[in-house]
Short mmCIF file of C-alpha atoms in Angstrom, two decimals:
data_model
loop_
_atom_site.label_atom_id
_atom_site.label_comp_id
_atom_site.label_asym_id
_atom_site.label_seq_id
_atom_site.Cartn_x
_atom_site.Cartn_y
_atom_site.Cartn_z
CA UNK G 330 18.41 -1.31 -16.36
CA UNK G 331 17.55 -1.36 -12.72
CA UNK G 332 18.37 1.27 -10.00
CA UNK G 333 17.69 -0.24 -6.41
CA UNK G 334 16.64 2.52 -3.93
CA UNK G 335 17.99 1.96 -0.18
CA UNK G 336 17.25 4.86 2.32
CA UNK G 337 19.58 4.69 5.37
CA UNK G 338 19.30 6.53 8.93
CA UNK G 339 22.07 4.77 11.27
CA UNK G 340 21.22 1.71 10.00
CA UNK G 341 24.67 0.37 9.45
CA UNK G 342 24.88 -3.03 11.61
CA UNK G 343 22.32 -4.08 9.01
CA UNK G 344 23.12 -2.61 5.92
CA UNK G 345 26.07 -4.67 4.27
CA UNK G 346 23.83 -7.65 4.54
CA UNK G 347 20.90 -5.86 2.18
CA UNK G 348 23.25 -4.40 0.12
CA UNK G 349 24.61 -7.62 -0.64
CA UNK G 350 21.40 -8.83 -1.16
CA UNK G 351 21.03 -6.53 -3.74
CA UNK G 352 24.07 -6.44 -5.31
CA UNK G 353 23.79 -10.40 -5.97
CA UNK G 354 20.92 -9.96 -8.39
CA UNK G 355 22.32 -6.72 -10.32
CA UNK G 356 23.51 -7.30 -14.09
CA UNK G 357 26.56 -5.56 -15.15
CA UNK G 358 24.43 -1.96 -16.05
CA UNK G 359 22.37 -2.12 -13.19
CA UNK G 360 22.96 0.38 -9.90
CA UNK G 361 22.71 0.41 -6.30
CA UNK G 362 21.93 3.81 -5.00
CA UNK G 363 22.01 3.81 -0.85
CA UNK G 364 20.93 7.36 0.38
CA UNK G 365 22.49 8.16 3.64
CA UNK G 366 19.93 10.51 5.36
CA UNK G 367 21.75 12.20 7.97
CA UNK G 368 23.57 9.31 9.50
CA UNK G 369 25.30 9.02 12.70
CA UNK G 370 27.27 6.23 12.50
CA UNK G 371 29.18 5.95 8.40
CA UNK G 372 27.13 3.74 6.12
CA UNK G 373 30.61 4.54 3.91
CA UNK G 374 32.24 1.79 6.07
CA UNK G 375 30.68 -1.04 5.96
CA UNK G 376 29.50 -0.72 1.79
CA UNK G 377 31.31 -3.11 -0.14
CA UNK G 378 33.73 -1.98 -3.12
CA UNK G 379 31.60 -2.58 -6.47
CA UNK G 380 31.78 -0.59 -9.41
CA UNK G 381 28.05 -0.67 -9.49
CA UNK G 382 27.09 0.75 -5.94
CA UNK G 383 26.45 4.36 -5.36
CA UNK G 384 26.62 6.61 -2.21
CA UNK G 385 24.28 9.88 -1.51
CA UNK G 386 24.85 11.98 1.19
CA UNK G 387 21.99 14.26 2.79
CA UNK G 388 21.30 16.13 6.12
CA UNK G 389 18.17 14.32 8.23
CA UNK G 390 15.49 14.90 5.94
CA UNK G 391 13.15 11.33 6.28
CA UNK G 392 12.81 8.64 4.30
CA UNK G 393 10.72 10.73 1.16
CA UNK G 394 13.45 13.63 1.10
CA UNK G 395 15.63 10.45 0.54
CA UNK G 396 14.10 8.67 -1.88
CA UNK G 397 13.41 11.50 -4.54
CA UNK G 398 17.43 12.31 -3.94
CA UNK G 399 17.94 8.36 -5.01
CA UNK G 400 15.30 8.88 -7.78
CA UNK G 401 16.46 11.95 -8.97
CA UNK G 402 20.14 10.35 -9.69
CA UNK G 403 18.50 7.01 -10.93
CA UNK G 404 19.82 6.17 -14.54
CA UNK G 405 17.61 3.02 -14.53
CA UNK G 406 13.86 2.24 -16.54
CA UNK G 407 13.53 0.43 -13.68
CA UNK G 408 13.23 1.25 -9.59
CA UNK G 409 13.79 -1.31 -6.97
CA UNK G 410 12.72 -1.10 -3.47
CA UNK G 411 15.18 -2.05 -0.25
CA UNK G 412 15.24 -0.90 3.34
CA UNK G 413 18.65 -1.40 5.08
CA UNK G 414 17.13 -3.64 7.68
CA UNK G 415 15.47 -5.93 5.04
CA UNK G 416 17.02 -8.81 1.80
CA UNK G 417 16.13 -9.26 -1.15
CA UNK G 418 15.97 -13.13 -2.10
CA UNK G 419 17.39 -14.73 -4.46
CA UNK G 420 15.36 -14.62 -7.92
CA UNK G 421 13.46 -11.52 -6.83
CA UNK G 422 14.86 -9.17 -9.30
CA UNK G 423 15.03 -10.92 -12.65
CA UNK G 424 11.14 -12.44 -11.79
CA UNK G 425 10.17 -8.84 -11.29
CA UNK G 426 11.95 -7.43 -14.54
CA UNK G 427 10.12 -10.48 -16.28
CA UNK G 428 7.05 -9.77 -15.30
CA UNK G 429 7.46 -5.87 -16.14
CA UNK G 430 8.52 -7.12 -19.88
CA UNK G 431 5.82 -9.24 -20.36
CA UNK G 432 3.04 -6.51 -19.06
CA UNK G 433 3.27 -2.91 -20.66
CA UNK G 434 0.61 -1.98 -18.24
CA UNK G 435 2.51 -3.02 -15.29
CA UNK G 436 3.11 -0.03 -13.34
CA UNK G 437 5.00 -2.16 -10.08
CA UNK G 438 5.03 -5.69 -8.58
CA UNK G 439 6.26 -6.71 -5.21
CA UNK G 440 5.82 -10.21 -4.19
CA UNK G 441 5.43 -11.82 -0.97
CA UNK G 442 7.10 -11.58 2.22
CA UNK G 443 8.70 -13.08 5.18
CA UNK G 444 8.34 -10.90 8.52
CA UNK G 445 11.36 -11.69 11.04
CA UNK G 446 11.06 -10.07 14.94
CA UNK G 447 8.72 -10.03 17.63
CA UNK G 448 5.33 -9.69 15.54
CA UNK G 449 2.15 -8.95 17.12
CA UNK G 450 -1.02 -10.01 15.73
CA UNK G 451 -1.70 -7.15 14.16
CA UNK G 452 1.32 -7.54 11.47
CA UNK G 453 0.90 -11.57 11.46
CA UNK G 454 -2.52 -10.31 9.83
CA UNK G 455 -1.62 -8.20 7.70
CA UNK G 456 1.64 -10.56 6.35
CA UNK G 457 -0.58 -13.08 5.69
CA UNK G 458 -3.11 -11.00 4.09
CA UNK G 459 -0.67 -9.39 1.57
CA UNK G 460 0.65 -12.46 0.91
CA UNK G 461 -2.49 -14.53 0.29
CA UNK G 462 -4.07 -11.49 -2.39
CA UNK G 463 -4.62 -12.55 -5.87
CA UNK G 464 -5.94 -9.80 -7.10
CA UNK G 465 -4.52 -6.07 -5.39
CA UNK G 466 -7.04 -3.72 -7.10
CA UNK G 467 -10.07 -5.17 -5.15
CA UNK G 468 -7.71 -4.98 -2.17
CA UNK G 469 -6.62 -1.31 -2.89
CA UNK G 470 -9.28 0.76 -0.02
CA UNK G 471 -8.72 -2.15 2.72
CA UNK G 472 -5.07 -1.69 3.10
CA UNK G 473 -1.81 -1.35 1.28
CA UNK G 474 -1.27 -4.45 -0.62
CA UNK G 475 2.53 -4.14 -1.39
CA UNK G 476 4.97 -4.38 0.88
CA UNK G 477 7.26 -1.30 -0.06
CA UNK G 478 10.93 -3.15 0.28
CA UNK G 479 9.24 -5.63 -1.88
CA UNK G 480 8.36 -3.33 -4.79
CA UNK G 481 9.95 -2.54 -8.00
CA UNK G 482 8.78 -0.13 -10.14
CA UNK G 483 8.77 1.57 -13.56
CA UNK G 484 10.59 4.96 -13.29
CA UNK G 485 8.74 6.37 -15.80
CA UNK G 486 5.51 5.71 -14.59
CA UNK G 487 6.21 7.11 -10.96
CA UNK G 488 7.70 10.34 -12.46
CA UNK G 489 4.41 10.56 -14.69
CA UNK G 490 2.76 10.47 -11.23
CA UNK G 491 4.78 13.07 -9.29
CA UNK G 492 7.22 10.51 -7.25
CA UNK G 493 7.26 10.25 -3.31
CA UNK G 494 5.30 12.97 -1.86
CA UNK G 495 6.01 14.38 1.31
CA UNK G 496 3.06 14.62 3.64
CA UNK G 497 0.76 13.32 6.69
CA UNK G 498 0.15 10.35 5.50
CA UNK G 499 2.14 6.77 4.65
CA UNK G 500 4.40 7.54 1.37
CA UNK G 501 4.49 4.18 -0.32
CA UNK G 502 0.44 3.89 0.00
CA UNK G 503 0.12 7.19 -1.13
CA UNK G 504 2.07 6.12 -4.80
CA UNK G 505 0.63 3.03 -5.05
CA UNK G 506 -3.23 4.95 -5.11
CA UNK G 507 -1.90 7.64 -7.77
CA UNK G 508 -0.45 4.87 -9.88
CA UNK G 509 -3.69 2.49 -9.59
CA UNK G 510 -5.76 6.29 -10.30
CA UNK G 511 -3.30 6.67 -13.14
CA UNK G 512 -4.33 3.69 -15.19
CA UNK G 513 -1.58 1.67 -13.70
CA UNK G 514 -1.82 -2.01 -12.68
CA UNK G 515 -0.07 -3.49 -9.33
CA UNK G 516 0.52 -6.84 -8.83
CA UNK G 517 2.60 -9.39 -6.70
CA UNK G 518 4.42 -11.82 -7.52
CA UNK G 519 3.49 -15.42 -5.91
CA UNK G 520 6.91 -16.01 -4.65
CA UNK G 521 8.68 -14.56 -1.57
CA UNK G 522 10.86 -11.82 -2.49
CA UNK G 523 12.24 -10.20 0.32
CA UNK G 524 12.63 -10.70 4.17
CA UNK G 525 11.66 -7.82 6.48
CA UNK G 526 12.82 -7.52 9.90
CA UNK G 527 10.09 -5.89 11.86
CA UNK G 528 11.13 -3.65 15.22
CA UNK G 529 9.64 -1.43 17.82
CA UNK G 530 11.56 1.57 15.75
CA UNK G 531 10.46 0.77 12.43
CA UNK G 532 9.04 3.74 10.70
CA UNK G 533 5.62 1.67 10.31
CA UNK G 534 5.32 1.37 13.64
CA UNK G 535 6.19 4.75 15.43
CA UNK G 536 5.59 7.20 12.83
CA UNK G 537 2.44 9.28 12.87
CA UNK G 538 2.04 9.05 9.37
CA UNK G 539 1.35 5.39 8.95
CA UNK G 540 -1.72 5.73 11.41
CA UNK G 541 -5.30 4.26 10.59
CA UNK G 542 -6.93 8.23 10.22
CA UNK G 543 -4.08 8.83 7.78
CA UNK G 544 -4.88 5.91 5.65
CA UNK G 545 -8.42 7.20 5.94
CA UNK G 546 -7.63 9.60 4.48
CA UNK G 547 -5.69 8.52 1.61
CA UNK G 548 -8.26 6.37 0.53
CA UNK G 549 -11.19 9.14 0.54
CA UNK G 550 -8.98 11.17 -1.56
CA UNK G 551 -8.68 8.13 -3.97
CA UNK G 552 -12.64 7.90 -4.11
CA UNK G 553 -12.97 11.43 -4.24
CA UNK G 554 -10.58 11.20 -7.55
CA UNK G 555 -12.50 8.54 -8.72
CA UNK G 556 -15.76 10.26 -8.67
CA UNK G 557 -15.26 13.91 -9.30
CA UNK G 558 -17.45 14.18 -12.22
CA UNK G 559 -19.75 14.87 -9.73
CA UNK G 560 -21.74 13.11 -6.71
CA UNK G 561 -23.02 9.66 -6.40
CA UNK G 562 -25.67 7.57 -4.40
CA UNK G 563 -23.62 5.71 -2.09
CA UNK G 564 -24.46 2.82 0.31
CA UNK G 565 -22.58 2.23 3.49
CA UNK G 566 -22.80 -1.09 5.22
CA UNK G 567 -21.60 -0.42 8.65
CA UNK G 568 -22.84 1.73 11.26
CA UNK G 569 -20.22 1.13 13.83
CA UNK G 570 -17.09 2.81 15.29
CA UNK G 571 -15.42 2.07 11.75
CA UNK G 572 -17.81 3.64 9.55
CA UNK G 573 -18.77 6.59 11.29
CA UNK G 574 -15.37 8.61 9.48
CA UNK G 575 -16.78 7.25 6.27
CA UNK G 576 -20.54 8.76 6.64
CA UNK G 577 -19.51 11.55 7.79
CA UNK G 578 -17.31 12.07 5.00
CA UNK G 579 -20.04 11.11 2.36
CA UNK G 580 -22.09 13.96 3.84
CA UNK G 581 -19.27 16.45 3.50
CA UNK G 582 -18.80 15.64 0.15
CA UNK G 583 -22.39 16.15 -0.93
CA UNK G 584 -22.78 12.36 -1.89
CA UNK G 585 -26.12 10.90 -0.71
CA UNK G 586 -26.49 7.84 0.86
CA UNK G 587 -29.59 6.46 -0.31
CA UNK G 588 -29.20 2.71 2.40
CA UNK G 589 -27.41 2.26 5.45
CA UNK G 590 -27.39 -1.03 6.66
CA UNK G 591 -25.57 -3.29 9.46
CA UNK G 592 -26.16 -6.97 10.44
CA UNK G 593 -26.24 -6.13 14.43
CA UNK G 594 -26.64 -2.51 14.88
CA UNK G 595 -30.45 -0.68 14.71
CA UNK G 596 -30.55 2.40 14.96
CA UNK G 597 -29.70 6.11 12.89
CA UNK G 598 -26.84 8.23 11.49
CA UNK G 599 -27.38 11.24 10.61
CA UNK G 600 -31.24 10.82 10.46
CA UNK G 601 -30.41 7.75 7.74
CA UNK G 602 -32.05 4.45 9.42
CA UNK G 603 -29.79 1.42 9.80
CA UNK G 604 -31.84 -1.43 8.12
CA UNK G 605 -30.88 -5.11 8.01
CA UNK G 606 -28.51 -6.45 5.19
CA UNK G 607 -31.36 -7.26 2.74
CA UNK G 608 -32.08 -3.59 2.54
CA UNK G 609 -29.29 -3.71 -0.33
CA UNK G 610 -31.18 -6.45 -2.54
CA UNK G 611 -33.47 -3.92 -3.80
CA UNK G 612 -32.23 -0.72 -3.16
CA UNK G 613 -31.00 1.37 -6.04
CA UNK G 614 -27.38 3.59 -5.49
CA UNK G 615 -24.06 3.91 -7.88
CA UNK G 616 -21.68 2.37 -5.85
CA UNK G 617 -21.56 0.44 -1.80
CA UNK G 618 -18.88 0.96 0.48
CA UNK G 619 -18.02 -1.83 3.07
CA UNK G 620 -16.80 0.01 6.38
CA UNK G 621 -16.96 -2.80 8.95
CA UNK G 622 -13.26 -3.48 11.00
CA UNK G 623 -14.12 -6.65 12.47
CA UNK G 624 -12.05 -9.78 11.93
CA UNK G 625 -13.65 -11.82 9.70
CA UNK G 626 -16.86 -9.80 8.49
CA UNK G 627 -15.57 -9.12 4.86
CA UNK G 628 -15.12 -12.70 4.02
CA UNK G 629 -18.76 -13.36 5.54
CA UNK G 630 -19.98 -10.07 3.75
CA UNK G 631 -18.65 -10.88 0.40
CA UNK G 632 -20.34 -13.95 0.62
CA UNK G 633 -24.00 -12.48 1.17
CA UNK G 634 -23.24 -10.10 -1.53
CA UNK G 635 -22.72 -12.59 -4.08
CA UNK G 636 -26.43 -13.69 -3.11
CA UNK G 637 -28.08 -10.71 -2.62
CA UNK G 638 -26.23 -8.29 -4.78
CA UNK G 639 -24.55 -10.60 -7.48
CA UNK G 640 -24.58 -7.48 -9.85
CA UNK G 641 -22.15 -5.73 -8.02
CA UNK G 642 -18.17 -6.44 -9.06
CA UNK G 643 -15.95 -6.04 -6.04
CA UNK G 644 -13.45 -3.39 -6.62
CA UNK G 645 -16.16 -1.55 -9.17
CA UNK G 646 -19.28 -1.34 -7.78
CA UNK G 647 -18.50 -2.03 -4.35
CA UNK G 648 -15.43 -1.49 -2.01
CA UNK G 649 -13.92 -2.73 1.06
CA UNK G 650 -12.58 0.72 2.93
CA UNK G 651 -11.18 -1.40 6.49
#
């Protein structure tokens, strides 16, 4: 059984159309849950009449506060992500409930997406990234590699978890590193599942939460998780503007950084010498971390790895952090 999830603040011009959406892919026991959070127009009138669809009611409390309502009066195994501005497409839910059979260690799958509104190149990027990714583990420390109103989810496995959390810091990226530090798998399905409209006012976009130092932060936490049987020899490659948060960090931590190296920049940080790229070859540390923002360096970066450093597993013993 499926519960969809759909969060709504004065979203109702949009929301009959993604409720629909939803609706159209629902078997008999499944539910549609729309959490009105503090509305000032009436969701109430423009929601279809279905035996199946659900209405919560809740003073402005943001979009967490809303979905742990919606979760908390989910009857389903399964949860299914929707924003009121978004669709769902047509096949998206039974491909995702397939997949979820066939894989017990399937913790959620999204799928790709298609971005309507004025997009800047930023979010062209990023669409096309997500959408391109094979593999999301690898792709875990760059960025988040499900789009949210793309996702569904087990229920039990984000309960097991601790659910939303409310915070300073993007909520859906947030789950998807405690399900992946879980033992979890995420995946995406190859086919477009959803359609997300993208405006000046969407939470992404003007909410402090989703910025780049809170997604820093995220991800050290991950790490941090990762490696708290105690401290590690860590390489950075990157000495710029975009690694700086990351050595710093390693210091506070107490890991040592045993190589620093960048393919441009000479110089030190934090008395550690910057050496050229084929420092790494035969330098000895538990794990690299690949802290360089601009376009196109991890591709080329990647690539030199594999010659000088074809030990190292992407994802295991080294990570992409931007």
């Amino acid at each position: 059984m499926v519960s969809w999830l759909l969060p709504v603040r004065n979203g109702a011009r949009w929301l009959r159309r993604a409720v629909d959406s939803g609706l159209a892919q629902c078997h008999d026991d499944d539910e549609f849950i729309v959490i009105d959070d503090g509305s000032a127009d009436d969701p109430a009138a423009v929601l279809p009449s279905d035996r199946r669809l659900r209405l919560l009611r809740q003073p402005p409390k943001g979009i967490v506060a809303a979905l742990e309502a919606g979760r908390a009066a989910a009857t389903g195994d399964l949860l299914a992500r929707l924003d009121a501005d978004d669709r769902a497409l047509h096949g998206r839910l039974d491909a995702q409930r397939a997949a979820l059979a066939a894989d017990g260690s399937l913790g959620a799958i999204g799928g790709h997406a298609i971005i309507e509104g004025p997009l800047g190149e930023g979010m062209t990027r990023y669409v096309a990234w997500v959408n391109g990714l094979t593999d999301l583990h690898p792709a875990l420390l760059i960025e988040s590699p499900l789009f949210h109103p793309a996702v569904t989810m087990r229920a039990d496995a984000v309960a097991a978890v601790g659910g939303y959390r409310d915070g300073d810091f993007p909520e859906d990226y947030d789950l998807w590193l405690r399900l992946a530090g879980a033992g979890w798998r995420l995946a995406n399905l190859s086919q477009t599942v959803v359609v997300i409209q993208d405006r000046p006012d969407r939470l992404t976009r003007s909410d402090p939460r989703y910025r780049r130092g809170a997604f820093e932060r995220l991800k050290m936490a991950h790490l941090q998780a990762r490696w708290a049987d105690g401290p590690r020899r860590v390489a950075v490659w990157g000495a710029g503007r975009s690694a700086r948060p990351w050595i710093r960090w390693l210091h506070a931590q107490g890991h040592a950084i045993p190589v620093l190296v960048d393919a441009f920049q000479r110089t030190t940080r934090r008395g550690i010498p910057v050496q050229p790229p084929e420092a790494i070859r035969n330098a000895s540390f538990d794990h690299l971390l690949v802290a360089v923002g601009a376009r196109g360096a991890r591709a080329e970066i990647r690539r030199v790895l594999q010659t000088l450093r074809p030990d190292l597993m992407e994802g295991q013993g080294w990570f992409a952090v931007c």
